[in-house]
Short mmCIF file of N, CA and C in Angstrom, two decimals:
data_model
loop_
_atom_site.label_atom_id
_atom_site.label_comp_id
_atom_site.label_asym_id
_atom_site.label_seq_id
_atom_site.Cartn_x
_atom_site.Cartn_y
_atom_site.Cartn_z
N MET A 3 -4.24 2.27 -18.80
CA MET A 3 -2.98 2.37 -18.10
C MET A 3 -1.98 1.43 -18.77
N ASN A 4 -0.79 1.90 -18.92
CA ASN A 4 0.28 1.11 -19.52
C ASN A 4 1.26 0.69 -18.43
N PHE A 5 1.39 -0.59 -18.21
CA PHE A 5 2.35 -1.10 -17.24
C PHE A 5 3.67 -1.38 -17.95
N SER A 6 4.73 -1.38 -17.19
CA SER A 6 6.05 -1.65 -17.75
C SER A 6 6.14 -3.09 -18.25
N LYS A 7 7.13 -3.34 -19.10
CA LYS A 7 7.37 -4.71 -19.56
C LYS A 7 7.67 -5.62 -18.38
N THR A 8 8.34 -5.07 -17.38
CA THR A 8 8.66 -5.83 -16.18
C THR A 8 7.39 -6.34 -15.51
N ALA A 9 6.42 -5.43 -15.33
CA ALA A 9 5.17 -5.82 -14.69
C ALA A 9 4.46 -6.89 -15.52
N SER A 10 4.41 -6.69 -16.82
CA SER A 10 3.75 -7.66 -17.70
C SER A 10 4.44 -9.01 -17.69
N LYS A 11 5.73 -9.00 -17.42
CA LYS A 11 6.51 -10.24 -17.40
C LYS A 11 6.24 -11.05 -16.13
N TYR A 12 6.02 -10.38 -15.00
CA TYR A 12 5.91 -11.06 -13.71
C TYR A 12 4.50 -11.15 -13.13
N VAL A 13 3.59 -10.35 -13.62
CA VAL A 13 2.26 -10.26 -13.01
C VAL A 13 1.19 -10.73 -13.99
N ASP A 14 0.26 -11.52 -13.48
CA ASP A 14 -0.85 -12.02 -14.28
C ASP A 14 -1.60 -10.87 -14.95
N LYS A 15 -1.91 -11.04 -16.21
CA LYS A 15 -2.57 -9.99 -16.98
C LYS A 15 -3.93 -9.61 -16.40
N LYS A 16 -4.63 -10.58 -15.81
CA LYS A 16 -5.93 -10.29 -15.19
C LYS A 16 -5.76 -9.35 -13.99
N LEU A 17 -4.69 -9.55 -13.24
CA LEU A 17 -4.43 -8.68 -12.10
C LEU A 17 -4.05 -7.28 -12.57
N LEU A 18 -3.22 -7.19 -13.59
CA LEU A 18 -2.86 -5.88 -14.15
C LEU A 18 -4.12 -5.16 -14.65
N ALA A 19 -5.01 -5.91 -15.29
CA ALA A 19 -6.26 -5.32 -15.78
C ALA A 19 -7.12 -4.84 -14.60
N ALA A 20 -7.13 -5.60 -13.51
CA ALA A 20 -7.91 -5.21 -12.33
C ALA A 20 -7.35 -3.95 -11.69
N ILE A 21 -6.03 -3.84 -11.60
CA ILE A 21 -5.42 -2.63 -11.05
C ILE A 21 -5.77 -1.44 -11.93
N SER A 22 -5.64 -1.61 -13.22
CA SER A 22 -5.95 -0.55 -14.17
C SER A 22 -7.42 -0.14 -14.06
N GLU A 23 -8.30 -1.12 -14.02
CA GLU A 23 -9.74 -0.84 -13.90
C GLU A 23 -10.04 -0.13 -12.58
N PHE A 24 -9.41 -0.58 -11.51
CA PHE A 24 -9.63 0.07 -10.22
C PHE A 24 -9.24 1.54 -10.30
N LEU A 25 -8.10 1.83 -10.88
CA LEU A 25 -7.60 3.20 -10.93
C LEU A 25 -8.41 4.09 -11.87
N ASP A 26 -8.94 3.52 -12.93
CA ASP A 26 -9.57 4.32 -13.99
C ASP A 26 -11.09 4.35 -13.97
N SER A 27 -11.72 3.55 -13.13
CA SER A 27 -13.17 3.41 -13.19
C SER A 27 -13.84 3.87 -11.89
N GLU A 28 -15.05 4.32 -12.02
CA GLU A 28 -15.84 4.63 -10.81
C GLU A 28 -16.59 3.39 -10.32
N ASP A 29 -16.63 2.36 -11.12
CA ASP A 29 -17.21 1.08 -10.72
C ASP A 29 -16.03 0.18 -10.34
N PHE A 30 -15.55 0.33 -9.13
CA PHE A 30 -14.24 -0.20 -8.75
C PHE A 30 -14.27 -1.37 -7.77
N LEU A 31 -15.39 -1.74 -7.22
CA LEU A 31 -15.41 -2.75 -6.16
C LEU A 31 -15.00 -4.14 -6.62
N ALA A 32 -15.43 -4.55 -7.80
CA ALA A 32 -15.04 -5.88 -8.30
C ALA A 32 -13.53 -5.93 -8.53
N SER A 33 -12.97 -4.88 -9.10
CA SER A 33 -11.52 -4.86 -9.32
C SER A 33 -10.78 -4.76 -7.99
N ALA A 34 -11.35 -4.06 -7.02
CA ALA A 34 -10.73 -3.99 -5.69
C ALA A 34 -10.67 -5.38 -5.06
N ASP A 35 -11.73 -6.16 -5.24
CA ASP A 35 -11.74 -7.53 -4.73
C ASP A 35 -10.65 -8.37 -5.39
N THR A 36 -10.43 -8.18 -6.69
CA THR A 36 -9.38 -8.93 -7.40
C THR A 36 -8.01 -8.55 -6.86
N VAL A 37 -7.77 -7.26 -6.67
CA VAL A 37 -6.48 -6.81 -6.12
C VAL A 37 -6.33 -7.33 -4.69
N ALA A 38 -7.38 -7.24 -3.90
CA ALA A 38 -7.33 -7.73 -2.52
C ALA A 38 -7.02 -9.22 -2.47
N SER A 39 -7.57 -9.98 -3.42
CA SER A 39 -7.28 -11.42 -3.47
C SER A 39 -5.79 -11.66 -3.71
N ALA A 40 -5.17 -10.82 -4.54
CA ALA A 40 -3.73 -10.94 -4.78
C ALA A 40 -2.95 -10.63 -3.51
N PHE A 41 -3.55 -9.84 -2.61
CA PHE A 41 -2.92 -9.50 -1.33
C PHE A 41 -3.28 -10.50 -0.23
N GLY A 42 -4.01 -11.57 -0.60
CA GLY A 42 -4.33 -12.62 0.36
C GLY A 42 -5.70 -12.54 0.99
N ALA A 43 -6.53 -11.63 0.54
CA ALA A 43 -7.87 -11.50 1.12
C ALA A 43 -8.80 -12.55 0.54
N SER A 44 -9.86 -12.83 1.27
CA SER A 44 -10.86 -13.77 0.78
C SER A 44 -11.67 -13.11 -0.33
N ALA A 45 -12.38 -13.91 -1.09
CA ALA A 45 -13.20 -13.40 -2.19
C ALA A 45 -14.19 -12.37 -1.68
N GLN A 46 -14.38 -11.33 -2.42
CA GLN A 46 -15.32 -10.26 -2.12
C GLN A 46 -15.06 -9.59 -0.78
N ALA A 47 -13.81 -9.57 -0.36
CA ALA A 47 -13.45 -8.97 0.93
C ALA A 47 -13.80 -7.49 1.00
N PHE A 48 -13.74 -6.80 -0.11
CA PHE A 48 -14.00 -5.36 -0.09
C PHE A 48 -15.41 -5.00 -0.52
N SER A 49 -16.00 -5.77 -1.40
CA SER A 49 -17.35 -5.44 -1.84
C SER A 49 -18.40 -5.87 -0.82
N ARG A 50 -18.04 -6.80 0.06
CA ARG A 50 -19.00 -7.27 1.08
C ARG A 50 -18.38 -7.24 2.47
N LYS A 51 -17.68 -6.16 2.77
CA LYS A 51 -16.99 -6.08 4.06
C LYS A 51 -17.98 -5.85 5.20
N SER A 52 -17.60 -6.35 6.37
CA SER A 52 -18.45 -6.21 7.55
C SER A 52 -18.38 -4.78 8.08
N SER A 53 -19.27 -4.45 8.98
CA SER A 53 -19.35 -3.09 9.50
C SER A 53 -18.12 -2.70 10.31
N ASP A 54 -17.44 -3.67 10.91
CA ASP A 54 -16.26 -3.34 11.71
C ASP A 54 -14.95 -3.62 10.96
N PHE A 55 -15.04 -3.90 9.67
CA PHE A 55 -13.87 -4.21 8.84
C PHE A 55 -12.83 -3.08 8.91
N ASP A 56 -13.29 -1.85 8.69
CA ASP A 56 -12.36 -0.71 8.64
C ASP A 56 -11.60 -0.54 9.96
N SER A 57 -12.31 -0.53 11.07
CA SER A 57 -11.67 -0.30 12.36
C SER A 57 -10.70 -1.41 12.72
N LYS A 58 -11.08 -2.65 12.43
CA LYS A 58 -10.17 -3.78 12.71
C LYS A 58 -8.94 -3.71 11.82
N LEU A 59 -9.14 -3.35 10.56
CA LEU A 59 -8.02 -3.25 9.62
C LEU A 59 -7.06 -2.12 10.02
N ILE A 60 -7.60 -0.99 10.39
CA ILE A 60 -6.75 0.13 10.81
C ILE A 60 -5.90 -0.28 12.01
N MET A 61 -6.51 -0.93 12.98
CA MET A 61 -5.78 -1.35 14.17
C MET A 61 -4.70 -2.38 13.81
N SER A 62 -5.04 -3.33 13.00
CA SER A 62 -4.09 -4.36 12.58
C SER A 62 -2.95 -3.75 11.76
N PHE A 63 -3.30 -2.85 10.86
CA PHE A 63 -2.32 -2.14 10.03
C PHE A 63 -1.34 -1.38 10.92
N GLN A 64 -1.86 -0.64 11.86
CA GLN A 64 -1.00 0.16 12.73
C GLN A 64 -0.06 -0.72 13.55
N LYS A 65 -0.59 -1.77 14.13
CA LYS A 65 0.25 -2.66 14.94
C LYS A 65 1.33 -3.34 14.11
N ASN A 66 0.94 -3.90 12.97
CA ASN A 66 1.90 -4.64 12.15
C ASN A 66 2.95 -3.73 11.52
N LEU A 67 2.51 -2.59 11.01
CA LEU A 67 3.48 -1.68 10.39
C LEU A 67 4.40 -1.07 11.43
N SER A 68 3.89 -0.76 12.61
CA SER A 68 4.75 -0.26 13.69
C SER A 68 5.81 -1.29 14.05
N LEU A 69 5.40 -2.52 14.17
CA LEU A 69 6.34 -3.59 14.49
C LEU A 69 7.39 -3.74 13.38
N LEU A 70 6.95 -3.71 12.14
CA LEU A 70 7.86 -3.81 11.00
C LEU A 70 8.88 -2.68 11.02
N ILE A 71 8.42 -1.47 11.26
CA ILE A 71 9.32 -0.31 11.31
C ILE A 71 10.30 -0.45 12.47
N GLN A 72 9.79 -0.82 13.64
CA GLN A 72 10.66 -0.95 14.82
C GLN A 72 11.71 -2.03 14.65
N LYS A 73 11.38 -3.09 13.96
CA LYS A 73 12.31 -4.22 13.79
C LYS A 73 13.28 -4.01 12.63
N THR A 74 13.03 -3.00 11.81
CA THR A 74 13.90 -2.74 10.66
C THR A 74 15.17 -2.05 11.13
N TRP A 75 16.30 -2.68 10.82
CA TRP A 75 17.58 -2.08 11.15
C TRP A 75 17.85 -0.98 10.14
N VAL A 76 18.26 0.19 10.64
CA VAL A 76 18.57 1.30 9.74
C VAL A 76 19.93 1.89 10.09
N GLU A 77 20.50 2.56 9.12
CA GLU A 77 21.74 3.30 9.35
C GLU A 77 21.45 4.41 10.36
N LYS A 78 22.47 4.81 11.06
CA LYS A 78 22.32 5.87 12.06
C LYS A 78 21.71 7.13 11.43
N SER A 79 22.08 7.40 10.20
CA SER A 79 21.58 8.59 9.51
C SER A 79 20.07 8.52 9.23
N ASP A 80 19.48 7.32 9.28
CA ASP A 80 18.05 7.16 9.03
C ASP A 80 17.23 6.97 10.30
N ALA A 81 17.88 7.02 11.46
CA ALA A 81 17.17 6.80 12.72
C ALA A 81 16.08 7.85 12.95
N GLU A 82 16.36 9.08 12.59
CA GLU A 82 15.37 10.14 12.77
C GLU A 82 14.17 9.92 11.83
N LEU A 83 14.43 9.50 10.61
CA LEU A 83 13.35 9.19 9.67
C LEU A 83 12.47 8.07 10.23
N LYS A 84 13.11 7.07 10.80
CA LYS A 84 12.37 5.94 11.37
C LYS A 84 11.42 6.43 12.47
N GLU A 85 11.90 7.27 13.36
CA GLU A 85 11.04 7.81 14.42
C GLU A 85 9.93 8.68 13.85
N ASN A 86 10.26 9.46 12.83
CA ASN A 86 9.28 10.32 12.20
C ASN A 86 8.18 9.49 11.54
N VAL A 87 8.56 8.39 10.89
CA VAL A 87 7.57 7.53 10.24
C VAL A 87 6.63 6.91 11.28
N LEU A 88 7.17 6.49 12.40
CA LEU A 88 6.32 5.95 13.47
C LEU A 88 5.33 6.99 13.96
N TYR A 89 5.80 8.22 14.12
CA TYR A 89 4.94 9.31 14.56
C TYR A 89 3.85 9.58 13.51
N LYS A 90 4.25 9.66 12.24
CA LYS A 90 3.29 9.92 11.15
C LYS A 90 2.28 8.78 11.02
N LEU A 91 2.73 7.56 11.26
CA LEU A 91 1.83 6.41 11.21
C LEU A 91 0.74 6.54 12.27
N ASN A 92 1.12 6.90 13.46
CA ASN A 92 0.13 7.09 14.53
C ASN A 92 -0.85 8.20 14.20
N GLU A 93 -0.33 9.31 13.68
CA GLU A 93 -1.19 10.43 13.28
C GLU A 93 -2.16 9.99 12.18
N TYR A 94 -1.62 9.28 11.20
CA TYR A 94 -2.43 8.81 10.08
C TYR A 94 -3.57 7.91 10.56
N CYS A 95 -3.24 6.93 11.38
CA CYS A 95 -4.27 6.00 11.86
C CYS A 95 -5.33 6.70 12.68
N GLU A 96 -4.93 7.67 13.45
CA GLU A 96 -5.90 8.46 14.22
C GLU A 96 -6.81 9.24 13.28
N SER A 97 -6.22 9.80 12.24
CA SER A 97 -6.97 10.59 11.28
C SER A 97 -8.00 9.75 10.52
N VAL A 98 -7.59 8.60 9.99
CA VAL A 98 -8.55 7.78 9.24
C VAL A 98 -9.57 7.12 10.15
N SER A 99 -9.18 6.85 11.38
CA SER A 99 -10.16 6.32 12.34
C SER A 99 -11.27 7.34 12.58
N GLY A 100 -10.92 8.61 12.46
CA GLY A 100 -11.90 9.67 12.61
C GLY A 100 -12.66 9.99 11.33
N GLY A 101 -12.35 9.28 10.25
CA GLY A 101 -13.09 9.45 9.01
C GLY A 101 -12.46 10.38 7.98
N ALA A 102 -11.25 10.86 8.24
CA ALA A 102 -10.60 11.81 7.32
C ALA A 102 -9.84 11.07 6.22
N TRP A 103 -10.56 10.31 5.42
CA TRP A 103 -9.93 9.48 4.39
C TRP A 103 -9.29 10.31 3.29
N SER A 104 -10.04 11.19 2.69
CA SER A 104 -9.53 11.93 1.54
C SER A 104 -8.32 12.79 1.89
N SER A 105 -8.39 13.47 3.01
CA SER A 105 -7.27 14.35 3.39
C SER A 105 -6.05 13.55 3.85
N SER A 106 -6.23 12.28 4.20
CA SER A 106 -5.13 11.45 4.67
C SER A 106 -4.44 10.66 3.56
N TYR A 107 -5.00 10.69 2.37
CA TYR A 107 -4.46 9.93 1.24
C TYR A 107 -2.97 10.21 1.00
N PRO A 108 -2.54 11.47 0.90
CA PRO A 108 -1.11 11.72 0.66
C PRO A 108 -0.22 11.19 1.79
N SER A 109 -0.74 11.19 3.00
CA SER A 109 0.04 10.70 4.14
C SER A 109 0.35 9.22 4.01
N LEU A 110 -0.63 8.44 3.57
CA LEU A 110 -0.39 7.01 3.40
C LEU A 110 0.69 6.76 2.35
N LEU A 111 0.61 7.47 1.24
CA LEU A 111 1.63 7.30 0.20
C LEU A 111 3.02 7.65 0.74
N GLN A 112 3.12 8.72 1.49
CA GLN A 112 4.40 9.12 2.06
C GLN A 112 4.91 8.10 3.07
N ILE A 113 4.03 7.62 3.93
CA ILE A 113 4.42 6.62 4.94
C ILE A 113 4.92 5.36 4.25
N VAL A 114 4.18 4.86 3.28
CA VAL A 114 4.58 3.63 2.59
C VAL A 114 5.92 3.82 1.89
N ASN A 115 6.09 4.93 1.20
CA ASN A 115 7.37 5.17 0.52
C ASN A 115 8.52 5.24 1.52
N ASN A 116 8.30 5.88 2.65
CA ASN A 116 9.36 5.96 3.66
C ASN A 116 9.66 4.60 4.29
N VAL A 117 8.64 3.80 4.53
CA VAL A 117 8.85 2.47 5.11
C VAL A 117 9.63 1.59 4.12
N VAL A 118 9.26 1.65 2.87
CA VAL A 118 9.97 0.86 1.85
C VAL A 118 11.42 1.33 1.76
N TYR A 119 11.65 2.62 1.85
CA TYR A 119 13.03 3.12 1.86
C TYR A 119 13.78 2.59 3.09
N LEU A 120 13.14 2.61 4.26
CA LEU A 120 13.80 2.11 5.47
C LEU A 120 14.14 0.62 5.33
N MET A 121 13.27 -0.13 4.67
CA MET A 121 13.48 -1.57 4.51
C MET A 121 14.57 -1.88 3.47
N PHE A 122 14.59 -1.13 2.38
CA PHE A 122 15.46 -1.47 1.25
C PHE A 122 16.55 -0.45 0.97
N GLY A 123 16.56 0.65 1.69
CA GLY A 123 17.58 1.66 1.46
C GLY A 123 17.45 2.28 0.08
N ASN A 124 18.57 2.72 -0.48
CA ASN A 124 18.56 3.39 -1.78
C ASN A 124 18.08 2.52 -2.92
N LEU A 125 18.11 1.21 -2.73
CA LEU A 125 17.59 0.30 -3.75
C LEU A 125 16.13 0.63 -4.06
N ALA A 126 15.38 1.06 -3.06
CA ALA A 126 13.96 1.38 -3.24
C ALA A 126 13.76 2.56 -4.18
N LYS A 127 14.78 3.37 -4.36
CA LYS A 127 14.68 4.53 -5.24
C LYS A 127 15.27 4.27 -6.62
N SER A 128 15.78 3.07 -6.82
CA SER A 128 16.41 2.77 -8.11
C SER A 128 15.36 2.46 -9.17
N ALA A 129 15.74 2.62 -10.41
CA ALA A 129 14.83 2.41 -11.54
C ALA A 129 14.37 0.96 -11.65
N ASP A 130 15.19 0.03 -11.19
CA ASP A 130 14.82 -1.38 -11.34
C ASP A 130 14.29 -2.01 -10.04
N PHE A 131 13.84 -1.19 -9.11
CA PHE A 131 13.31 -1.72 -7.85
C PHE A 131 12.05 -2.55 -8.08
N GLU A 132 11.20 -2.11 -8.99
CA GLU A 132 9.97 -2.86 -9.26
C GLU A 132 10.30 -4.29 -9.67
N GLU A 133 11.24 -4.44 -10.60
CA GLU A 133 11.62 -5.78 -11.05
C GLU A 133 12.25 -6.57 -9.90
N TYR A 134 13.11 -5.92 -9.14
CA TYR A 134 13.74 -6.58 -7.99
C TYR A 134 12.66 -7.10 -7.04
N ALA A 135 11.71 -6.25 -6.70
CA ALA A 135 10.65 -6.64 -5.76
C ALA A 135 9.80 -7.78 -6.32
N LEU A 136 9.47 -7.72 -7.59
CA LEU A 136 8.65 -8.77 -8.19
C LEU A 136 9.39 -10.10 -8.25
N ARG A 137 10.70 -10.07 -8.45
CA ARG A 137 11.48 -11.30 -8.51
C ARG A 137 11.71 -11.89 -7.13
N VAL A 138 12.12 -11.05 -6.17
CA VAL A 138 12.51 -11.52 -4.84
C VAL A 138 11.31 -11.91 -3.99
N ASP A 139 10.26 -11.12 -4.02
CA ASP A 139 9.06 -11.37 -3.22
C ASP A 139 7.85 -10.95 -4.06
N PRO A 140 7.33 -11.86 -4.88
CA PRO A 140 6.26 -11.50 -5.81
C PRO A 140 5.05 -10.82 -5.16
N GLU A 141 4.65 -11.26 -3.97
CA GLU A 141 3.50 -10.62 -3.31
C GLU A 141 3.82 -9.17 -2.97
N PHE A 142 5.00 -8.94 -2.40
CA PHE A 142 5.40 -7.56 -2.11
C PHE A 142 5.54 -6.77 -3.40
N GLY A 143 6.09 -7.40 -4.43
CA GLY A 143 6.24 -6.73 -5.72
C GLY A 143 4.92 -6.26 -6.29
N ILE A 144 3.89 -7.08 -6.17
CA ILE A 144 2.56 -6.70 -6.65
C ILE A 144 2.03 -5.53 -5.81
N PHE A 145 2.24 -5.59 -4.50
CA PHE A 145 1.85 -4.48 -3.64
C PHE A 145 2.55 -3.21 -4.08
N TRP A 146 3.86 -3.30 -4.31
CA TRP A 146 4.64 -2.12 -4.70
C TRP A 146 4.15 -1.59 -6.05
N LEU A 147 3.86 -2.47 -6.98
CA LEU A 147 3.33 -2.07 -8.28
C LEU A 147 2.02 -1.30 -8.08
N TYR A 148 1.18 -1.81 -7.21
CA TYR A 148 -0.10 -1.14 -6.90
C TYR A 148 0.17 0.26 -6.34
N ILE A 149 1.01 0.35 -5.32
CA ILE A 149 1.31 1.63 -4.67
C ILE A 149 1.91 2.62 -5.66
N GLU A 150 2.85 2.15 -6.46
CA GLU A 150 3.52 3.02 -7.43
C GLU A 150 2.57 3.55 -8.50
N ASN A 151 1.48 2.86 -8.73
CA ASN A 151 0.53 3.31 -9.74
C ASN A 151 -0.61 4.14 -9.17
N LEU A 152 -0.68 4.27 -7.86
CA LEU A 152 -1.67 5.18 -7.28
C LEU A 152 -1.24 6.62 -7.62
N PRO A 153 -2.16 7.43 -8.07
CA PRO A 153 -1.79 8.81 -8.42
C PRO A 153 -1.48 9.63 -7.16
N ALA A 154 -0.51 10.52 -7.28
CA ALA A 154 -0.17 11.39 -6.15
C ALA A 154 -1.35 12.28 -5.81
N GLU A 155 -2.03 12.75 -6.82
CA GLU A 155 -3.23 13.55 -6.64
C GLU A 155 -4.37 12.86 -7.39
N GLN A 156 -5.52 12.85 -6.77
CA GLN A 156 -6.67 12.19 -7.38
C GLN A 156 -7.91 13.02 -7.11
N ASN A 157 -8.94 12.76 -7.89
CA ASN A 157 -10.22 13.43 -7.68
C ASN A 157 -11.33 12.38 -7.59
N TRP A 158 -11.03 11.34 -6.84
CA TRP A 158 -11.95 10.23 -6.68
C TRP A 158 -13.01 10.54 -5.63
N SER A 159 -14.05 9.72 -5.64
CA SER A 159 -15.07 9.80 -4.59
C SER A 159 -14.42 9.39 -3.26
N LYS A 160 -15.05 9.79 -2.17
CA LYS A 160 -14.53 9.44 -0.85
C LYS A 160 -14.43 7.91 -0.70
N GLU A 161 -15.42 7.21 -1.22
CA GLU A 161 -15.43 5.74 -1.08
C GLU A 161 -14.29 5.09 -1.86
N LYS A 162 -13.97 5.65 -3.02
CA LYS A 162 -12.88 5.09 -3.80
C LYS A 162 -11.54 5.38 -3.13
N VAL A 163 -11.36 6.58 -2.61
CA VAL A 163 -10.13 6.93 -1.88
C VAL A 163 -9.97 5.98 -0.70
N LYS A 164 -11.02 5.80 0.04
CA LYS A 164 -11.01 4.91 1.20
C LYS A 164 -10.65 3.48 0.79
N THR A 165 -11.25 3.00 -0.28
CA THR A 165 -10.96 1.64 -0.74
C THR A 165 -9.51 1.51 -1.20
N ALA A 166 -9.01 2.52 -1.92
CA ALA A 166 -7.61 2.49 -2.37
C ALA A 166 -6.67 2.40 -1.17
N MET A 167 -6.96 3.16 -0.14
CA MET A 167 -6.12 3.16 1.05
C MET A 167 -6.26 1.85 1.82
N LEU A 168 -7.48 1.36 1.94
CA LEU A 168 -7.69 0.10 2.66
C LEU A 168 -6.99 -1.07 1.97
N LEU A 169 -6.92 -1.04 0.65
CA LEU A 169 -6.20 -2.10 -0.07
C LEU A 169 -4.73 -2.12 0.33
N GLY A 170 -4.09 -0.96 0.32
CA GLY A 170 -2.69 -0.89 0.74
C GLY A 170 -2.52 -1.27 2.19
N MET A 171 -3.44 -0.81 3.03
CA MET A 171 -3.37 -1.12 4.45
C MET A 171 -3.56 -2.63 4.67
N TYR A 172 -4.44 -3.23 3.88
CA TYR A 172 -4.69 -4.67 4.03
C TYR A 172 -3.41 -5.46 3.81
N PHE A 173 -2.71 -5.14 2.73
CA PHE A 173 -1.46 -5.87 2.46
C PHE A 173 -0.50 -5.70 3.62
N LEU A 174 -0.29 -4.48 4.07
CA LEU A 174 0.70 -4.22 5.13
C LEU A 174 0.26 -4.77 6.47
N ALA A 175 -1.03 -4.86 6.71
CA ALA A 175 -1.53 -5.43 7.96
C ALA A 175 -1.25 -6.93 8.03
N ASN A 176 -1.06 -7.54 6.88
CA ASN A 176 -0.88 -8.99 6.81
C ASN A 176 0.50 -9.40 6.29
N TYR A 177 1.40 -8.45 6.13
CA TYR A 177 2.72 -8.72 5.58
C TYR A 177 3.65 -9.31 6.62
#
């Protein structure tokens, strides 16, 4: 995977290598732990997760992201999008709680993109948003770099799809 000069300028090369390895390898747990550490997780948070890790994370993700969406001021023209994102978030969390990880993957990407748009407006769609995010809030910038590099369509194992989604959810649950 080739990251932009911006990413290479602001992000540790070991982390970029871990993101790349996670995306390109079927042996992904060690790299998932490295990415999770960048998101504030403890060492081996994903390779040695407890049996109730997923359910607690989903609940925390839903509560925190709902609160973030509700507290985000938006233009009147985006009020309907805001309500739609809250609705889609609830649907998504219900779906993954029921085990529908692979089929819910596109929903998470759409929800995250819409939330970032609600937070940053048109700036989120600009070509230099990655650099802006990395400069202004490096942790969020790394999260955004991760999300932007997730493929829209993938043919990963169920466990890898689940781990990819849990990584994004972990950051947002603790943001």
